[in-house]
Structures are given as structure tokens and as C-alpha cells.
C-alpha atoms as a printed R data frame, in Angstrom:
    type eleno elety resid chain resno      x       y       z
1   ATOM     1    CA   MET     A     1  6.659  -6.060  -6.032
2   ATOM     2    CA   PRO     A     2  8.654  -5.383  -2.844
3   ATOM     3    CA   THR     A     3  7.355  -7.088   0.327
4   ATOM     4    CA   SER     A     4  7.582  -6.240   4.010
5   ATOM     5    CA   THR     A     5  9.662  -9.321   4.983
6   ATOM     6    CA   VAL     A     6 12.613 -10.193   2.770
7   ATOM     7    CA   THR     A     7 15.372 -12.781   2.796
8   ATOM     8    CA   VAL     A     8 18.574 -13.025   0.827
9   ATOM     9    CA   ASP     A     9 17.307 -16.175  -0.813
10  ATOM    10    CA   GLN     A    10 14.149 -14.366  -1.989
11  ATOM    11    CA   LEU     A    11 16.268 -11.510  -3.457
12  ATOM    12    CA   ILE     A    12 18.450 -13.997  -5.263
13  ATOM    13    CA   ALA     A    13 15.434 -15.930  -6.632
14  ATOM    14    CA   GLU     A    14 13.657 -12.766  -7.721
15  ATOM    15    CA   TYR     A    15 16.440 -10.654  -9.172
16  ATOM    16    CA   ALA     A    16 19.730 -12.464  -9.788
17  ATOM    17    CA   GLY     A    17 18.728 -14.405 -12.912
18  ATOM    18    CA   PRO     A    18 16.617 -11.682 -14.609
19  ATOM    19    CA   ILE     A    19 19.114  -8.907 -13.923
20  ATOM    20    CA   ALA     A    20 22.032 -11.021 -15.059
21  ATOM    21    CA   GLU     A    21 20.149 -11.981 -18.263
22  ATOM    22    CA   LEU     A    22 19.132  -8.403 -19.040
23  ATOM    23    CA   ILE     A    23 22.752  -7.217 -18.604
24  ATOM    24    CA   GLY     A    24 24.408 -10.161 -20.359
25  ATOM    25    CA   LEU     A    25 25.916 -11.876 -17.308
26  ATOM    26    CA   THR     A    26 25.465 -15.343 -15.884
27  ATOM    27    CA   ALA     A    27 23.893 -15.458 -12.442
28  ATOM    28    CA   THR     A    28 25.348 -18.862 -11.632
29  ATOM    29    CA   ASP     A    29 28.873 -17.397 -11.884
30  ATOM    30    CA   TYR     A    30 28.160 -15.694  -8.563
31  ATOM    31    CA   GLU     A    31 27.757 -17.309  -5.092
32  ATOM    32    CA   ALA     A    32 24.167 -17.664  -3.866
33  ATOM    33    CA   SER     A    33 24.722 -15.343  -0.892
34  ATOM    34    CA   ALA     A    34 24.374 -11.681   0.026
35  ATOM    35    CA   GLY     A    35 27.992 -11.132  -0.958
36  ATOM    36    CA   GLY     A    36 27.549 -13.008  -4.238
37  ATOM    37    CA   LEU     A    37 24.492 -10.975  -5.159
38  ATOM    38    CA   ALA     A    38 26.435  -7.785  -4.277
39  ATOM    39    CA   ASN     A    39 29.223  -8.955  -6.621
40  ATOM    40    CA   LEU     A    40 26.729  -9.594  -9.404
41  ATOM    41    CA   LEU     A    41 25.190  -6.180  -8.966
42  ATOM    42    CA   LEU     A    42 28.581  -4.467  -9.073
43  ATOM    43    CA   ALA     A    43 29.463  -6.322 -12.260
44  ATOM    44    CA   ALA     A    44 26.068  -5.310 -13.679
45  ATOM    45    CA   ALA     A    45 26.659  -1.683 -12.737
46  ATOM    46    CA   ASP     A    46 29.918  -1.780 -14.665
47  ATOM    47    CA   GLU     A    47 27.980  -2.861 -17.789
48  ATOM    48    CA   VAL     A    48 25.593   0.113 -17.834
49  ATOM    49    CA   THR     A    49 26.517   3.649 -18.803
50  ATOM    50    CA   SER     A    50 27.816   5.931 -16.070
51  ATOM    51    CA   LEU     A    51 24.871   8.302 -16.536
52  ATOM    52    CA   ASP     A    52 22.313   5.518 -16.084
53  ATOM    53    CA   GLN     A    53 20.310   5.548 -12.822
54  ATOM    54    CA   VAL     A    54 20.167   1.766 -12.910
55  ATOM    55    CA   GLY     A    55 23.965   1.567 -12.245
56  ATOM    56    CA   ASP     A    56 23.519   3.792  -9.205
57  ATOM    57    CA   TRP     A    57 20.759   1.567  -7.891
58  ATOM    58    CA   PHE     A    58 22.866  -1.512  -8.411
59  ATOM    59    CA   ARG     A    59 25.741   0.081  -6.492
60  ATOM    60    CA   GLU     A    60 23.400   1.167  -3.648
61  ATOM    61    CA   ALA     A    61 21.890  -2.301  -3.390
62  ATOM    62    CA   ALA     A    62 25.322  -3.892  -3.485
63  ATOM    63    CA   ALA     A    63 26.476  -1.685  -0.601
64  ATOM    64    CA   ASP     A    64 23.448  -2.704   1.456
65  ATOM    65    CA   LEU     A    65 24.021  -6.403   0.618
66  ATOM    66    CA   THR     A    66 27.636  -6.092   1.687
67  ATOM    67    CA   ALA     A    67 26.419  -4.776   5.023
68  ATOM    68    CA   VAL     A    68 23.928  -7.699   5.290
69  ATOM    69    CA   ASP     A    69 26.764 -10.112   4.443
70  ATOM    70    CA   ARG     A    70 28.807  -8.674   7.351
71  ATOM    71    CA   LEU     A    71 25.864  -8.584   9.779
72  ATOM    72    CA   GLY     A    72 24.491 -11.957   8.750
73  ATOM    73    CA   ASP     A    73 20.978 -12.710   7.523
74  ATOM    74    CA   SER     A    74 19.691 -13.144  11.084
75  ATOM    75    CA   GLY     A    75 16.388 -11.366  10.467
76  ATOM    76    CA   ASP     A    76 16.979  -8.660  13.077
77  ATOM    77    CA   GLN     A    77 15.426  -5.236  12.448
78  ATOM    78    CA   ARG     A    78 18.576  -3.659  11.057
79  ATOM    79    CA   THR     A    79 19.155  -6.461   8.569
80  ATOM    80    CA   GLN     A    80 15.480  -6.528   7.594
81  ATOM    81    CA   ARG     A    81 15.454  -2.802   6.884
82  ATOM    82    CA   LEU     A    82 18.460  -3.249   4.617
83  ATOM    83    CA   LEU     A    83 16.896  -6.215   2.795
84  ATOM    84    CA   VAL     A    84 13.540  -4.329   2.289
85  ATOM    85    CA   ARG     A    85 15.521  -1.415   0.884
86  ATOM    86    CA   VAL     A    86 17.439  -3.726  -1.479
87  ATOM    87    CA   ASP     A    87 14.197  -5.321  -2.602
88  ATOM    88    CA   SER     A    88 12.696  -1.929  -3.412
89  ATOM    89    CA   THR     A    89 15.807  -0.723  -5.160
90  ATOM    90    CA   LEU     A    90 16.195  -3.814  -7.317
91  ATOM    91    CA   TYR     A    91 12.522  -3.762  -8.153
92  ATOM    92    CA   GLU     A    92 12.947  -0.288  -9.557
93  ATOM    93    CA   ALA     A    93 16.189  -1.164 -11.377
94  ATOM    94    CA   LYS     A    94 14.822  -4.348 -12.925
95  ATOM    95    CA   SER     A    95 11.662  -2.510 -14.027
96  ATOM    96    CA   ASP     A    96 13.810   0.186 -15.742
97  ATOM    97    CA   LEU     A    97 15.981  -2.420 -17.441
98  ATOM    98    CA   GLU     A    98 12.919  -4.230 -18.769
99  ATOM    99    CA   LEU     A    99 11.702  -1.020 -20.425
100 ATOM   100    CA   CYS     A   100 14.916  -0.684 -22.407
């Protein structure tokens, strides 16, 4: 469940492995960073059909993670808002994938 304070490390721990496994990717092939998680999500988006909402969520989360990668995971309000949004988005995407 999404929380109010989020770090990149928490997102990686919570979502990288399960999403990669559900899609058929290997999480350890991607760097353990905001940029690495963004790359994993973009690769995962390429694996789902173009009409699937999950792919859109992966792309949205990847865009936010790319912004976090550029800003740095300093914990400022702007970064935290992005990370909370990523958490919420990935929670929904992972939940949908698990139903398939």
C-alpha cells in the first residue's frame, strides 16, 4: 500500500522484483537507482499490449523517476511528491498485473 514518505530504495525493494517477474524480465539487470527503475519500467511497458493501462502507468512512473534521478533523492517536497505518486502508480499497476 502506498505510504506518505517514500524513498527510491523502498520503491525498488517493493516493486522492481515483482514487476520484473510478472513481466518476464530480470530486475538485477537494471541499476538499483531511480534511473535504473525507470529503465526497468520502460522495458516492462514495452512488454504489455499498447491498449493496456498498465503500460501507461509504467511510462508515467518512469517519467517521474527520471525527474527524481535528475533532481536527486534529497527528500525535498518536490521529490517526495514525485516518489509518492510513483508509489501509488506502481501499486495500481502491480495490483492489475497480479490479477492477470
